[in-house]
mmCIF file of C-alpha atoms and ligand atoms in Angstrom:
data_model
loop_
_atom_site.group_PDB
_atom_site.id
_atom_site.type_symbol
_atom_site.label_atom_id
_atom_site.label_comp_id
_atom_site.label_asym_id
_atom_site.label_seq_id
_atom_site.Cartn_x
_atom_site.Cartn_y
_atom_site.Cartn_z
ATOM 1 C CA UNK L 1 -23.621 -17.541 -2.783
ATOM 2 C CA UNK L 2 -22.016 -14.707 -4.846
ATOM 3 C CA UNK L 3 -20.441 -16.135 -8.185
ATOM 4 C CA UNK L 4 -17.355 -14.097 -9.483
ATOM 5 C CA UNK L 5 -18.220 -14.647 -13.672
ATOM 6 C CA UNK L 6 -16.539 -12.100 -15.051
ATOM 7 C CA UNK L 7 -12.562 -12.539 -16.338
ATOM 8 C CA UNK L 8 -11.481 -8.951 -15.498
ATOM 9 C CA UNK L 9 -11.641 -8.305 -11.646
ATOM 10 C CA UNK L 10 -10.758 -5.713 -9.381
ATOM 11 C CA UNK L 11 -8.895 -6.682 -6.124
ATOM 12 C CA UNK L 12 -8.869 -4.257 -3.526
ATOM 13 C CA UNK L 13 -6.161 -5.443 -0.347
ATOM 14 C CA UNK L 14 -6.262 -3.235 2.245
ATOM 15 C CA UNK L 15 -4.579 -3.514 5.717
ATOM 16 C CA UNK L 16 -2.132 -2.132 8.762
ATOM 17 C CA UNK L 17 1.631 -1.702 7.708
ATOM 18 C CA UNK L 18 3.785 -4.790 7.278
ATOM 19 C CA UNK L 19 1.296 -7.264 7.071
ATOM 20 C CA UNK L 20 2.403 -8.317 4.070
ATOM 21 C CA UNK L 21 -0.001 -6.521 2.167
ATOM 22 C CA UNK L 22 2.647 -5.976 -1.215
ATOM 23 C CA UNK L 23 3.680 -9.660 -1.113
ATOM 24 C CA UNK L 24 0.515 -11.003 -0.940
ATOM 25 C CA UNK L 25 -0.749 -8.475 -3.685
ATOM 26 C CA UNK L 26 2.087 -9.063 -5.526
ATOM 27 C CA UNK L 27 1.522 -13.076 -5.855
ATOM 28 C CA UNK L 28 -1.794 -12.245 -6.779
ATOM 29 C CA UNK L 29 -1.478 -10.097 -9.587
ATOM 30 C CA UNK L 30 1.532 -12.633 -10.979
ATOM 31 C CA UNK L 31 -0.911 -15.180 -10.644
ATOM 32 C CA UNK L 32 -4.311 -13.895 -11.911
ATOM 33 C CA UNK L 33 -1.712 -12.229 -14.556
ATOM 34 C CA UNK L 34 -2.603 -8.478 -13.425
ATOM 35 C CA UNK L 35 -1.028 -5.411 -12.800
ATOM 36 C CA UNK L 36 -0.111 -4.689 -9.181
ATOM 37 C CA UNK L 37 -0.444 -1.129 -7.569
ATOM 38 C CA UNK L 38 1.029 -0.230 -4.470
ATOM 39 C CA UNK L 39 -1.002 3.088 -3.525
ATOM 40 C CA UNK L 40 1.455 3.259 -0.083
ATOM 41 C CA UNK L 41 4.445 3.578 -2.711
ATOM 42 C CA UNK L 42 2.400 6.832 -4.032
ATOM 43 C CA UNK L 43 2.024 8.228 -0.649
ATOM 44 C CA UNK L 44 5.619 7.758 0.153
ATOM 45 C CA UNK L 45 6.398 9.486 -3.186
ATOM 46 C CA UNK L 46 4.973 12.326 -1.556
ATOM 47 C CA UNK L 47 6.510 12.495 1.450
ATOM 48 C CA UNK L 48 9.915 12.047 -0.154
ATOM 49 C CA UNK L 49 8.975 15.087 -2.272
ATOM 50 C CA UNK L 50 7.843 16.949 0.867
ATOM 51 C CA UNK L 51 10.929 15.917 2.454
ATOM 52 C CA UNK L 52 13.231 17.247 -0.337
ATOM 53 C CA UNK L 53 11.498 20.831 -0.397
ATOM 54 C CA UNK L 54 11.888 21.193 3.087
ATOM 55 C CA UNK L 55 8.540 21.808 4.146
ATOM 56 C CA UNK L 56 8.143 19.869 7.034
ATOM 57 C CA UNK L 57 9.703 20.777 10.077
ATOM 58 C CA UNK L 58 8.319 18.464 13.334
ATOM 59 C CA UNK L 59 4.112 18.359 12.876
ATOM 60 C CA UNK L 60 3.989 20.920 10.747
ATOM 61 C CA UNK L 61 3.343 21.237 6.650
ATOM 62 C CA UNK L 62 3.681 24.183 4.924
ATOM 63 C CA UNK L 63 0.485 23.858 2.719
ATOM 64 C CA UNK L 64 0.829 26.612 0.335
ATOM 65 C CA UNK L 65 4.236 25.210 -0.806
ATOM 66 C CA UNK L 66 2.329 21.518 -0.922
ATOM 67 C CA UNK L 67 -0.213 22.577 -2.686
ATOM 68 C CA UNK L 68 1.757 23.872 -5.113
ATOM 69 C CA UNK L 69 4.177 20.966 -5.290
ATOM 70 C CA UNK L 70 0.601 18.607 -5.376
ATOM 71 C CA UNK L 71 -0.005 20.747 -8.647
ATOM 72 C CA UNK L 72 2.961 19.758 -11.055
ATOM 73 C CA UNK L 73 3.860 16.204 -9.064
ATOM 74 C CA UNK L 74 3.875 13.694 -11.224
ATOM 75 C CA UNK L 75 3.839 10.301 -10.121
ATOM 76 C CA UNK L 76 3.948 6.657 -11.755
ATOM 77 C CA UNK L 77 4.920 2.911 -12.007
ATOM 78 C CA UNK L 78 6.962 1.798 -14.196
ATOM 79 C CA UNK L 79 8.423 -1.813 -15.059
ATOM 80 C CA UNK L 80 12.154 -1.828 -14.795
ATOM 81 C CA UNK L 81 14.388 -3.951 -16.435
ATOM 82 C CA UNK L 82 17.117 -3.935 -13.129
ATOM 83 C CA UNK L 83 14.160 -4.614 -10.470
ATOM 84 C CA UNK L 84 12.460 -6.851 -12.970
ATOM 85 C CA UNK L 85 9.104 -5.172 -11.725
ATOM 86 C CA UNK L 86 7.569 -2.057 -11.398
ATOM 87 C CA UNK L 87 8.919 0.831 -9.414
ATOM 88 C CA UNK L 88 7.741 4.042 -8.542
ATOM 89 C CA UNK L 89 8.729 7.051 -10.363
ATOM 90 C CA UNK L 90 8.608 10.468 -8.821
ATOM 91 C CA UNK L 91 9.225 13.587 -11.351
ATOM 92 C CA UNK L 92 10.315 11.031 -14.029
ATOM 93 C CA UNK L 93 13.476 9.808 -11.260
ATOM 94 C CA UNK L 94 12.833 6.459 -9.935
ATOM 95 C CA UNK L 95 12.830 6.655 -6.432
ATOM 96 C CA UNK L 96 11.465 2.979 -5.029
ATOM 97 C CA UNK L 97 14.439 2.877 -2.895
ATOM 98 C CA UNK L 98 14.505 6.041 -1.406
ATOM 99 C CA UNK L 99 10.816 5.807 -0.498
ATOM 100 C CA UNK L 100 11.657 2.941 1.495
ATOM 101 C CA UNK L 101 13.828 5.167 4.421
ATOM 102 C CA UNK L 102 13.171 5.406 7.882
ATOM 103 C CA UNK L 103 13.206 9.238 6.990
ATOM 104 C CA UNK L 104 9.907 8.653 4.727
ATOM 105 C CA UNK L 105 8.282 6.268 6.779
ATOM 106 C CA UNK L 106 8.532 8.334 9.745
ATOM 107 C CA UNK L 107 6.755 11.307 7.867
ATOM 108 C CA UNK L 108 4.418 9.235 5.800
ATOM 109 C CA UNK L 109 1.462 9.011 8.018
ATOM 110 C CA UNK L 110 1.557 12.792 8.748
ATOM 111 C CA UNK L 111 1.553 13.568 4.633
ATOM 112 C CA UNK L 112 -1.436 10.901 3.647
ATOM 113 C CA UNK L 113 -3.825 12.562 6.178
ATOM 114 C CA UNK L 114 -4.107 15.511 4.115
ATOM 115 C CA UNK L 115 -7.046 15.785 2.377
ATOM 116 C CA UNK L 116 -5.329 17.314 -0.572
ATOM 117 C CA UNK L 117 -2.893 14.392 -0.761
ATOM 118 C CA UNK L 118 -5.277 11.568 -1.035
ATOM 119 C CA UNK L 119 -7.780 13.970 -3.261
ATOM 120 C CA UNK L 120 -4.985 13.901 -6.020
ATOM 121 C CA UNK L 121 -3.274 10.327 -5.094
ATOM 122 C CA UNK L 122 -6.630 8.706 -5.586
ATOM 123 C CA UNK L 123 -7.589 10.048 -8.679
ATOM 124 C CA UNK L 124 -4.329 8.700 -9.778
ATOM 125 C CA UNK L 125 -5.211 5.234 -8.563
ATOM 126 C CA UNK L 126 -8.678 5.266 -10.547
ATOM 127 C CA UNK L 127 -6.795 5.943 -13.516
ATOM 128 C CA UNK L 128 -4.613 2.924 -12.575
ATOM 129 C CA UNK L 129 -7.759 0.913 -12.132
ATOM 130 C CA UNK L 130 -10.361 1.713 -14.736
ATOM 131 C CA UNK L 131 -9.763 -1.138 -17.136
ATOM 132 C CA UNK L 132 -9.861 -3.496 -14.087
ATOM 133 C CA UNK L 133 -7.866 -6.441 -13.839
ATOM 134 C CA UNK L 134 -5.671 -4.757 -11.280
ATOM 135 C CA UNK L 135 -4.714 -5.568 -7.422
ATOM 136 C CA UNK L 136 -4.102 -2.738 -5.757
ATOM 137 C CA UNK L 137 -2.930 -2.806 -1.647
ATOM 138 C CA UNK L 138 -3.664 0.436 0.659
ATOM 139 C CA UNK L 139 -5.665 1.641 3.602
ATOM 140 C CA UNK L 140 -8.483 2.711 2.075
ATOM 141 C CA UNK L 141 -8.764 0.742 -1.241
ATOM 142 C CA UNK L 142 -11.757 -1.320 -0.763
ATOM 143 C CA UNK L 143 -13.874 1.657 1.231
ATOM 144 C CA UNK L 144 -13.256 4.745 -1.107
ATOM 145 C CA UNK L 145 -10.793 4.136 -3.918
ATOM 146 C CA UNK L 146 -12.979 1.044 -5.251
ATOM 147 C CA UNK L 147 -15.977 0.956 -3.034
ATOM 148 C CA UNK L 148 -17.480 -1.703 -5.975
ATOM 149 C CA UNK L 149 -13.996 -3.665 -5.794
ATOM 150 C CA UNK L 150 -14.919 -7.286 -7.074
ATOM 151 C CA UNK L 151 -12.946 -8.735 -4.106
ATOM 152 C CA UNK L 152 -11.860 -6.762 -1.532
ATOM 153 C CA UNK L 153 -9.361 -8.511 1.184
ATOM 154 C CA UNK L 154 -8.400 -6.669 4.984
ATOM 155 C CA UNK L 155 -5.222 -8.468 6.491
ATOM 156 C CA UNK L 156 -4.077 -8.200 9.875
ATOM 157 C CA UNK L 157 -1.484 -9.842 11.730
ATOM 158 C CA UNK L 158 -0.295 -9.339 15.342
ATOM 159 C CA UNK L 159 1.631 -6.067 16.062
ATOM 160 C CA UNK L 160 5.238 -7.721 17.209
ATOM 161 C CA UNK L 161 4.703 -10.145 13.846
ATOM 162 C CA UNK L 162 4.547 -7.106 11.929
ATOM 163 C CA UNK L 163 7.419 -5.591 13.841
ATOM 164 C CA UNK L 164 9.492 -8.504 13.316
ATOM 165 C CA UNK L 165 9.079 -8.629 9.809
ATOM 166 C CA UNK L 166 9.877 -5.177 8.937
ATOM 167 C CA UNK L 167 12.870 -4.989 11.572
ATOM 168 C CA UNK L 168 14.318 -8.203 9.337
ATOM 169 C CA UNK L 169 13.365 -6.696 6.112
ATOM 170 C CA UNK L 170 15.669 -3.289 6.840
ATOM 171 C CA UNK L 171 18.119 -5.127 8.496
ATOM 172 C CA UNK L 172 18.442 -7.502 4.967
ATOM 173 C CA UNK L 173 18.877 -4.123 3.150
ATOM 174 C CA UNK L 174 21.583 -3.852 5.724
ATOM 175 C CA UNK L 175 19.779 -0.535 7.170
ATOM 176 C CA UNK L 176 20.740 0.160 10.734
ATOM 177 C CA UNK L 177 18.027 0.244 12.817
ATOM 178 C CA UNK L 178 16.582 -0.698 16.530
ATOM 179 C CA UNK L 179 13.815 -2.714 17.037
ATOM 180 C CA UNK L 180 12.019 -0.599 19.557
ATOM 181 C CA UNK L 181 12.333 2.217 16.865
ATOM 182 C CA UNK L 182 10.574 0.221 14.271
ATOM 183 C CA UNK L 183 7.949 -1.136 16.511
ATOM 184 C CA UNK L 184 7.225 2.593 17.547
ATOM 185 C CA UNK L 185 6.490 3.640 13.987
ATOM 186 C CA UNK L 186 4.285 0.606 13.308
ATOM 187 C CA UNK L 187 2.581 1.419 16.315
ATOM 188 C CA UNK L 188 2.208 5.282 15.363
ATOM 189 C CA UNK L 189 1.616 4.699 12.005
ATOM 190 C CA UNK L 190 -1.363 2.521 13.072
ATOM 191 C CA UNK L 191 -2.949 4.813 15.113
ATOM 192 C CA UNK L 192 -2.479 8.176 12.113
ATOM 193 C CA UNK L 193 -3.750 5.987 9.671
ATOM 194 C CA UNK L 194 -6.739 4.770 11.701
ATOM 195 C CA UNK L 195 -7.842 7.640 13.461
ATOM 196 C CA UNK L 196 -7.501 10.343 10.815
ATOM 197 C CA UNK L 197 -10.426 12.169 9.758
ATOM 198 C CA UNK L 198 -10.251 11.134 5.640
ATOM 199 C CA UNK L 199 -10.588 7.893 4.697
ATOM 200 C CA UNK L 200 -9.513 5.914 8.061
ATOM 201 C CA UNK L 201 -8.137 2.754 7.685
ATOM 202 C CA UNK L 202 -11.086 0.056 8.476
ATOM 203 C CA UNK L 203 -12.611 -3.187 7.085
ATOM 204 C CA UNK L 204 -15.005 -2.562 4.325
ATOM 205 C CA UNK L 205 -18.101 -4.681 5.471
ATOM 206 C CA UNK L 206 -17.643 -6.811 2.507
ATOM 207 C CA UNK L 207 -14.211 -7.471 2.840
ATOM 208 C CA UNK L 208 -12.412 -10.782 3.552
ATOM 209 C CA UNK L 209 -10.140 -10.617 6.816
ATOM 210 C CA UNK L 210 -7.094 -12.552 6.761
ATOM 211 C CA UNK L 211 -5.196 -12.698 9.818
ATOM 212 C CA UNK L 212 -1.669 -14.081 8.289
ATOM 213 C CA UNK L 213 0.098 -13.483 11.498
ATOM 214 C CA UNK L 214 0.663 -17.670 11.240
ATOM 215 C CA UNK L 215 0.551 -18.173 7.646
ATOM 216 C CA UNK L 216 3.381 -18.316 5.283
ATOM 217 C CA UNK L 217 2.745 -16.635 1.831
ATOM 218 C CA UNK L 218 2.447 -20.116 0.266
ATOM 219 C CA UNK L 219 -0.520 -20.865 2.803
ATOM 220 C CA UNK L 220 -1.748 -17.404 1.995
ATOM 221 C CA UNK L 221 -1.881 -18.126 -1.605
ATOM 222 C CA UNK L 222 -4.006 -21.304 -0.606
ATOM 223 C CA UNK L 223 -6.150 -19.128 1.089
ATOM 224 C CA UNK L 224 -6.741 -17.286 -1.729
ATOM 225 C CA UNK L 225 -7.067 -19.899 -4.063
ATOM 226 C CA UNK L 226 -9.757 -21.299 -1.692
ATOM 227 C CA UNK L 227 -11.648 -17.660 -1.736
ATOM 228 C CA UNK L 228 -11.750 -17.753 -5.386
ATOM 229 C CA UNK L 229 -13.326 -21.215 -5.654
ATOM 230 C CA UNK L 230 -15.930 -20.476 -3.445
ATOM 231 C CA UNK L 231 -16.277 -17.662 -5.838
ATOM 232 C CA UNK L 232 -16.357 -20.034 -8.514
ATOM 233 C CA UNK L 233 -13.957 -18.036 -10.133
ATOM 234 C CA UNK L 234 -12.134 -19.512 -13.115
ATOM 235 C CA UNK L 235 -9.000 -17.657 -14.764
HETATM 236 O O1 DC J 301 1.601 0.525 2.489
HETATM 237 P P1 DC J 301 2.710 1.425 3.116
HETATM 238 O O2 DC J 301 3.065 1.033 4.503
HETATM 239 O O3 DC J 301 3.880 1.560 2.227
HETATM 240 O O4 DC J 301 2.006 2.846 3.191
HETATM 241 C C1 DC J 301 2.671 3.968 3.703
HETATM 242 C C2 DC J 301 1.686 4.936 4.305
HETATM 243 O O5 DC J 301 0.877 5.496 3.273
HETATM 244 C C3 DC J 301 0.729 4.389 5.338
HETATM 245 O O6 DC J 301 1.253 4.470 6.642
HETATM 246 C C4 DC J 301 -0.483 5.264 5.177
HETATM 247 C C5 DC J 301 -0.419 5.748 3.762
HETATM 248 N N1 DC J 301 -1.392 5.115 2.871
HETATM 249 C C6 DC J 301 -2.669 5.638 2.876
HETATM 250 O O7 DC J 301 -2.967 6.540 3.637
HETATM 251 N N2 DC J 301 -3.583 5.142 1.986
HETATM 252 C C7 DC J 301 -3.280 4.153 1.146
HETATM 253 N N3 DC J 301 -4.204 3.704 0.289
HETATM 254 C C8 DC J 301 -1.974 3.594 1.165
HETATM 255 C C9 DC J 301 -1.058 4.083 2.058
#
C-alpha cells in the first residue's frame, strides 16, 4: 500500500460545480494547517474582468482585447481581516463577492475554455503551489495543474443535490433567483467544462472519488481522515 511519509503534501480536489468542492477544501487546509486555493475563484476573476471591458457579447470573445487584458491582469489571494480568510483580488480590488454573480457564473465556463486563460491562470496556480503544503479545488487540478499531486480527490454528487445547494446558498445571500435557472447553469456548466478541448474536467486515474451527495461535511471530514490513515499519514 502507498505510505504518505512526507509532512508537506499537495492536495489536488477536483470536481463538477457545487459539490462542495471549497468547503471540503477549505476544512482540509484548516485542518492539515495549509493554505487553500480556489483556482475557480481565478477563473471567475477573469470573467468579471471580461465582463467589465465589455468584450463579450452572447458566444463571442473579443480575443485581441483579452489577450491584452490576460497581459497586465493581475490576480491574487489575500487574507482579509473582514472575511477572516482569503479573498480574491483582481487588479489589487477585492472582488470575492462580485465573482460570485449570476452574471459571472453564467459567462465563466465560456472564459476558462480558452486556452490562453488557463495557460496564464495555471502558471499562477504553480506559483501558489511550489512549496507544497497547499489544497487547491478545480477541474483540472489533479490531471494538469499537479499531475504528481500527493493526494488527489474527484467529488461528485447528484445533479439536483448540487442544484439544491447552490439555489440555498444565493438565496442565503438573499440573491433572487429561480431554481430552474440555477439548475440550467449547473447543467451547462457541466457539460463546457467537460467537453472542452483543454484540460476537460475528468477523474485523474489516481484520484479518490467521493460521491458526498449523502454526506454531511462532518462525515466528509471522516472520510478524509480515514483516507489519510490508510495513508499512514501523520500531521
Ligand atoms: O469552482 P467554480 O465553480 O467556482 O469554478 C468556476 C468555473 O471555473 C468552472 O465552471 C470552470 C472553471 N474552472 C476551470 O476551468 N478550471 C479550474 N481549475 C477551476 C475552475
Amino acid at each position: 500500500m502507498r505510505t504518505l511519509n512526507k509532512k508537506c503534501l499537495t492536495i489536488a480536489v477536483d470536481g463538477y460545480s457545487s459539490s462542495g468542492k471549497s468547503t471540503f477544501a477549505r476544512e482540509i487546509a484548516k485542518k492539515l494547517n495549509y493554505k487553500y486555493i480556489d483556482s475557480g475563484a481565478m477563473y471567475r476573476a477573469v470573467t468579471l474582468m471580461c465582463i467589465k471591458e465589455n468584450i463579450i457579447s452572447g458566444e463571442k470573445i473579443n480575443i485581441k482585447a483579452l489577450d491584452l487584458l490576460l497581459s497586465q491582469v493581475d490576480i491574487d489571494f489575500r487574507f482579509t481581516e473582514t472575511g477572516n480568510r482569503y479573498e480574491t483580488f483582481l487588479n489589487r480590488k477585492n472582488v470575492e463577492d462580485e465573482i460570485r454573480t449570476v452574471g459571472v457564473s453564467d459567462y465563466v465556463s465560456q472564459v476558462s475554455k480558452i486556452g490562453q486563460v488557463r495557460e496564464k491562470m495555471v502558471n499562477i496556480q504553480r506559483k501558489y503551489g511550489k512549496d507544497g503544503c497547499v489544497v487547491m479545488d478545480g477541474r483540472d487540478i489533479g490531471t494538469v495543474v499537479f499531475p504528481a499531486a500527493d493526494l488527489k480527490i474527484f467529488m461528485t454528487a447528484r445533479p439536483e443535490v448540487r442544484a439544491e445547494r447552490r439555489f440555498k446558498e444565493l438565496q442565503e445571500k438573499g440573491v433572487d433567483v429561480d431554481f430552474e435557472a440555477v439548475k440550467k447553469n449547473i447543467e451547462k456548466r457541466d457539460y463546457i467544462d467537460t467537453n472542452r478541448e483543454i484540460s476537460p474536467l475528468k477523474k485523474a486515474a489516481d484520484a479518490k472519488a467521493l460521491d458526498n451527495s449523502n454526506m454531511t461535511v462532518h462525515e466528509q471530514m471522516e472520510w478524509f481522515e480515514e483516507l489519510l490513515s490508510e495513508l499512514n499519514y501523520e500531521n
